[in-house]
Amino acid sequence: MFRSFGPNEALYIITAVQWTLLLSAIAFAGGAVGGMAIALARVSAIKTLRYAALSFIRVFQGTPLLMQLFLVYFGLSIMGVGINLWVAAAAALTLHASAYLGEIWRGCIEAVPAGQSEASYALGLKYGDRMRYVVLPQAAKISVAPTVGFLVQLIKATSLTSIIGFVELTRAGQIINNATFQPLTVFSLVAAVYFVLCWPLSMWARHLESRFAVATAR
Amino acid sequence: MSNVVPENTDAAVIMRDVDKWYDSYHALTAINLTVARGEKIVVCGPSGSGKSTLIRCINQLETIRSGTITVDGIELTNGGENVDKIRREVGMVFQQFNLFPHMTVLENCMLAPIKVRGVSKAEAEQTARRYLERVRIPEQADKYPAQLSGGQQQRVAIARALCMNPKIMLFDEPTSALDPEMVNEVLDTMIDLASEGMTMLVVTHEMGFARKVADRVIFMDKGEIVEMGEPESFFSNPQNERTKTFLGQIAH
């Protein structure tokens, strides 16, 4: 009565990685744009902006990603947009990534010594030029390692979208498991695929971190 | 405290009844100071006396609570657009150099003229090379700040400020972060600058420099200008007890 687990089943799971990757890429790209806005708002001279960004971060860091997924998913359908799994999954993960990247990048911007901004003010540089040419290039260097580290978290977090029925790696595993009932084999394979994605990224992040440590040690 | 220089609307800097607070801490109290064009002023005093705060108010790295500051005929109002105008005319050199570490020496010198003054890249480079020549490090133009010694970095910082063609230069303890053997190369650069007629306000404890260059020496303590005078009389015949104590402590 059960299907047996063969090459076709394995292939089905492995090819589902493309949806995991695509969703991760969309969430990361969206999160990069949103995160930059949040980070700049957090270090803004305008109080209202600072507090708005802080509230956004508090909400998204203080609630489970799964609830955010549910709220966006059901929220969209209640608003009459209809149930679109792609839109719901991408939107929820983008908001999630924006909050986390925003906070990571705020830290990186604030890690640039205050003297850099003071020198910019003293030279008469305006906000845009100060950020673009002086502060952000230095913050970017600091941010690479933690940003890659967050990307690893984000890839793993896409597995939660399986719960609203979005078919990616984890959901593909569930589907195969329902048909074959070989959970150990199936989910070992699923985990292995995540590992193959995430482990090199983690290694890369660590490499970047040590390279950065060397660069700042002089 | 009476001002030695009479009120002069054409002065480089006029500070009137300036008060500055950090929350409940009174950082500057009733500061009155007029700096004539071309004048060199040395500000000294114990740490925490407000001397750095005083010069940082002139290009509004610090905002003041009350009083007025007029720079180059333009009145500084907190946060107003005049701040931008004044910062273009006032150069500043910091204790910690504050060079941009991700840019070469040349790029450090070219950024503000291009972005703020809107000069062409070629012109900015020409100006930068000229000033690097003047601070005697033209051969370092393509290096990064971290590759230079402290004294060289501070001379680059001076060149960077000069590239904006400022009318007034502020120096905030420019030699305090330097190894002793590098102090003189920076002071010599500043002496050259002074001899060319630049208006300078210098916070420093280098009393040799003060004697040589200053038109007036100001002694500050607890946020007030305690004593002000020409170096000759200031050093040989200080009037105030606090000045005497301070000079006694740093004399050698």
Tab-separated table of C-alpha atoms in Angstrom, chain A residues 9-195:
chain	number	residue	atom	x	y	z
A	9	GLU	CA	11.402	9.882	-4.676
A	10	ALA	CA	14.906	11.041	-3.851
A	11	LEU	CA	15.000	13.093	-7.028
A	12	TYR	CA	11.664	14.701	-6.167
A	13	ILE	CA	13.070	15.852	-2.845
A	14	ILE	CA	16.367	17.032	-4.261
A	15	THR	CA	14.766	19.044	-7.073
A	16	ALA	CA	12.493	20.746	-4.524
A	17	VAL	CA	15.626	22.504	-3.277
A	18	GLN	CA	15.177	24.966	-6.133
A	19	TRP	CA	12.075	26.384	-4.408
A	20	THR	CA	13.932	26.631	-1.132
A	21	LEU	CA	16.721	28.496	-2.910
A	22	LEU	CA	14.393	30.763	-4.832
A	23	LEU	CA	12.366	31.626	-1.750
A	24	SER	CA	15.571	32.273	0.210
A	25	ALA	CA	16.864	34.511	-2.571
A	26	ILE	CA	13.647	36.531	-2.739
A	27	ALA	CA	13.478	36.899	1.044
A	28	PHE	CA	17.148	37.867	1.206
A	29	ALA	CA	16.868	40.429	-1.601
A	30	GLY	CA	13.701	41.896	-0.117
A	31	GLY	CA	15.215	41.759	3.340
A	32	ALA	CA	18.323	43.571	2.106
A	33	VAL	CA	16.248	46.477	0.799
A	34	GLY	CA	14.000	46.527	3.864
A	35	GLY	CA	16.904	45.949	6.224
A	36	MET	CA	18.850	48.890	4.781
A	37	ALA	CA	15.835	51.149	5.270
A	38	ILE	CA	15.365	49.872	8.825
A	39	ALA	CA	19.057	50.261	9.663
A	40	LEU	CA	19.167	53.834	8.330
A	41	ALA	CA	15.959	54.675	10.182
A	42	ARG	CA	17.435	53.246	13.391
A	43	VAL	CA	20.447	55.583	13.209
A	44	SER	CA	18.453	58.531	11.891
A	45	ALA	CA	18.504	61.927	13.563
A	46	ILE	CA	14.697	61.919	13.360
A	47	LYS	CA	13.203	60.492	16.537
A	48	THR	CA	9.945	59.291	14.940
A	49	LEU	CA	11.859	57.257	12.370
A	50	ARG	CA	14.047	55.713	15.036
A	51	TYR	CA	11.071	54.635	17.101
A	52	ALA	CA	9.084	53.369	14.121
A	53	ALA	CA	12.013	51.178	13.059
A	54	LEU	CA	12.563	49.990	16.616
A	55	SER	CA	8.889	48.991	16.970
A	56	PHE	CA	9.079	47.088	13.690
A	57	ILE	CA	12.133	45.201	14.899
A	58	ARG	CA	10.590	44.499	18.319
A	59	VAL	CA	7.452	43.024	16.741
A	60	PHE	CA	9.281	40.791	14.279
A	61	GLN	CA	12.003	39.675	16.672
A	62	GLY	CA	9.513	39.144	19.482
A	63	THR	CA	7.075	36.862	17.695
A	64	PRO	CA	7.645	33.436	16.121
A	65	LEU	CA	8.239	33.407	12.388
A	66	LEU	CA	5.475	30.803	12.136
A	67	MET	CA	2.914	33.260	13.559
A	68	GLN	CA	4.141	35.889	11.113
A	69	LEU	CA	3.617	33.399	8.307
A	70	PHE	CA	0.101	32.587	9.535
A	71	LEU	CA	-0.799	36.247	9.938
A	72	VAL	CA	0.422	37.205	6.477
A	73	TYR	CA	-1.112	34.099	4.907
A	74	PHE	CA	-4.543	34.457	6.496
A	75	GLY	CA	-4.328	38.234	6.484
A	76	LEU	CA	-3.868	38.302	2.731
A	77	SER	CA	-6.854	36.021	2.163
A	78	ILE	CA	-9.076	38.037	4.541
A	79	MET	CA	-8.064	41.230	2.737
A	80	GLY	CA	-9.390	39.555	-0.408
A	81	VAL	CA	-6.015	39.251	-2.083
A	82	GLY	CA	-6.666	35.546	-2.215
A	83	ILE	CA	-4.517	32.710	-1.037
A	84	ASN	CA	-1.243	32.897	-2.866
A	85	LEU	CA	1.402	30.797	-1.201
A	86	TRP	CA	4.285	32.474	-2.994
A	87	VAL	CA	3.182	35.968	-2.018
A	88	ALA	CA	2.483	34.973	1.583
A	89	ALA	CA	5.744	33.071	2.051
A	90	ALA	CA	7.880	35.717	0.330
A	91	ALA	CA	6.207	38.607	2.163
A	92	ALA	CA	6.477	37.058	5.616
A	93	LEU	CA	10.105	36.029	5.147
A	94	THR	CA	10.991	39.430	3.680
A	95	LEU	CA	9.555	41.204	6.720
A	96	HIS	CA	11.367	38.772	9.000
A	97	ALA	CA	14.677	39.270	7.158
A	98	SER	CA	14.210	43.057	7.109
A	99	ALA	CA	13.915	43.151	10.891
A	100	TYR	CA	16.957	40.971	11.499
A	101	LEU	CA	19.205	42.458	8.803
A	102	GLY	CA	18.118	45.933	9.912
A	103	GLU	CA	19.307	45.241	13.419
A	104	ILE	CA	22.532	43.554	12.264
A	105	TRP	CA	23.373	46.440	9.954
A	106	ARG	CA	22.471	49.074	12.538
A	107	GLY	CA	25.109	47.493	14.752
A	108	CYS	CA	27.631	47.621	11.914
A	109	ILE	CA	26.880	51.287	11.178
A	110	GLU	CA	27.268	52.150	14.850
A	111	ALA	CA	30.537	50.216	14.982
A	112	VAL	CA	32.082	52.759	12.596
A	113	PRO	CA	33.899	55.184	14.927
A	114	ALA	CA	32.060	58.438	15.627
A	115	GLY	CA	35.175	60.309	14.529
A	116	GLN	CA	34.480	59.247	10.938
A	117	SER	CA	31.170	61.083	10.954
A	118	GLU	CA	32.672	64.047	12.789
A	119	ALA	CA	35.390	64.353	10.153
A	120	SER	CA	32.671	64.211	7.487
A	121	TYR	CA	30.640	66.938	9.188
A	122	ALA	CA	33.746	69.060	9.604
A	123	LEU	CA	34.443	68.736	5.865
A	124	GLY	CA	30.890	69.828	5.106
A	125	LEU	CA	29.725	66.502	3.648
A	126	LYS	CA	25.951	66.135	3.527
A	127	TYR	CA	24.045	63.148	4.938
A	128	GLY	CA	23.927	61.225	1.653
A	129	ASP	CA	27.618	61.639	0.856
A	130	ARG	CA	28.648	60.911	4.435
A	131	MET	CA	26.677	57.657	4.418
A	132	ARG	CA	27.582	56.604	0.901
A	133	TYR	CA	31.282	57.367	0.851
A	134	VAL	CA	32.370	57.270	4.478
A	135	VAL	CA	30.109	55.309	6.823
A	136	LEU	CA	28.475	52.567	4.754
A	137	PRO	CA	31.647	51.292	3.016
A	138	GLN	CA	33.217	50.794	6.438
A	139	ALA	CA	30.040	49.288	7.892
A	140	ALA	CA	29.744	46.953	4.903
A	141	LYS	CA	33.143	45.455	5.620
A	142	ILE	CA	32.081	44.680	9.177
A	143	SER	CA	28.701	43.337	8.083
A	144	VAL	CA	29.721	40.634	5.604
A	145	ALA	CA	30.305	37.819	8.105
A	146	PRO	CA	27.138	38.331	10.216
A	147	THR	CA	25.084	38.832	7.050
A	148	VAL	CA	26.205	35.499	5.588
A	149	GLY	CA	25.526	33.979	8.987
A	150	PHE	CA	21.973	35.292	8.882
A	151	LEU	CA	21.523	33.940	5.353
A	152	VAL	CA	22.125	30.456	6.766
A	153	GLN	CA	19.373	31.064	9.334
A	154	LEU	CA	17.079	32.342	6.608
A	155	ILE	CA	17.555	29.275	4.394
A	156	LYS	CA	16.652	27.031	7.299
A	157	ALA	CA	13.719	29.279	8.224
A	158	THR	CA	12.126	28.747	4.785
A	159	SER	CA	11.299	25.214	5.991
A	160	LEU	CA	8.514	26.727	8.110
A	161	THR	CA	6.619	27.698	4.974
A	162	SER	CA	5.895	23.985	4.538
A	163	ILE	CA	3.303	24.399	7.289
A	164	ILE	CA	1.161	26.737	5.194
A	165	GLY	CA	1.581	24.279	2.334
A	166	PHE	CA	4.316	25.965	0.323
A	167	VAL	CA	6.151	23.201	-1.514
A	168	GLU	CA	9.874	23.509	-0.903
A	169	LEU	CA	12.425	21.072	0.422
A	170	THR	CA	10.711	20.221	3.726
A	171	ARG	CA	7.234	20.030	2.215
A	172	ALA	CA	8.542	17.773	-0.547
A	173	GLY	CA	9.911	15.524	2.180
A	174	GLN	CA	6.545	15.429	3.900
A	175	ILE	CA	4.808	14.539	0.662
A	176	ILE	CA	7.203	11.676	-0.022
A	177	ASN	CA	6.988	10.511	3.571
A	178	ASN	CA	3.189	10.413	3.388
A	179	ALA	CA	3.486	8.140	0.382
A	180	THR	CA	6.386	5.938	1.484
A	181	PHE	CA	6.190	6.156	5.254
A	182	GLN	CA	9.941	5.948	5.603
A	183	PRO	CA	10.461	9.039	7.748
A	184	LEU	CA	14.021	8.274	8.790
A	185	THR	CA	15.260	7.908	5.226
A	186	VAL	CA	13.208	10.780	3.919
A	187	PHE	CA	14.037	13.341	6.556
A	188	SER	CA	17.691	12.301	6.666
A	189	LEU	CA	17.868	13.151	3.004
A	190	VAL	CA	16.043	16.454	3.553
A	191	ALA	CA	18.401	17.355	6.384
A	192	ALA	CA	21.392	16.371	4.267
A	193	VAL	CA	20.319	18.706	1.485
A	194	TYR	CA	19.958	21.612	3.973
A	195	PHE	CA	23.377	20.737	5.325
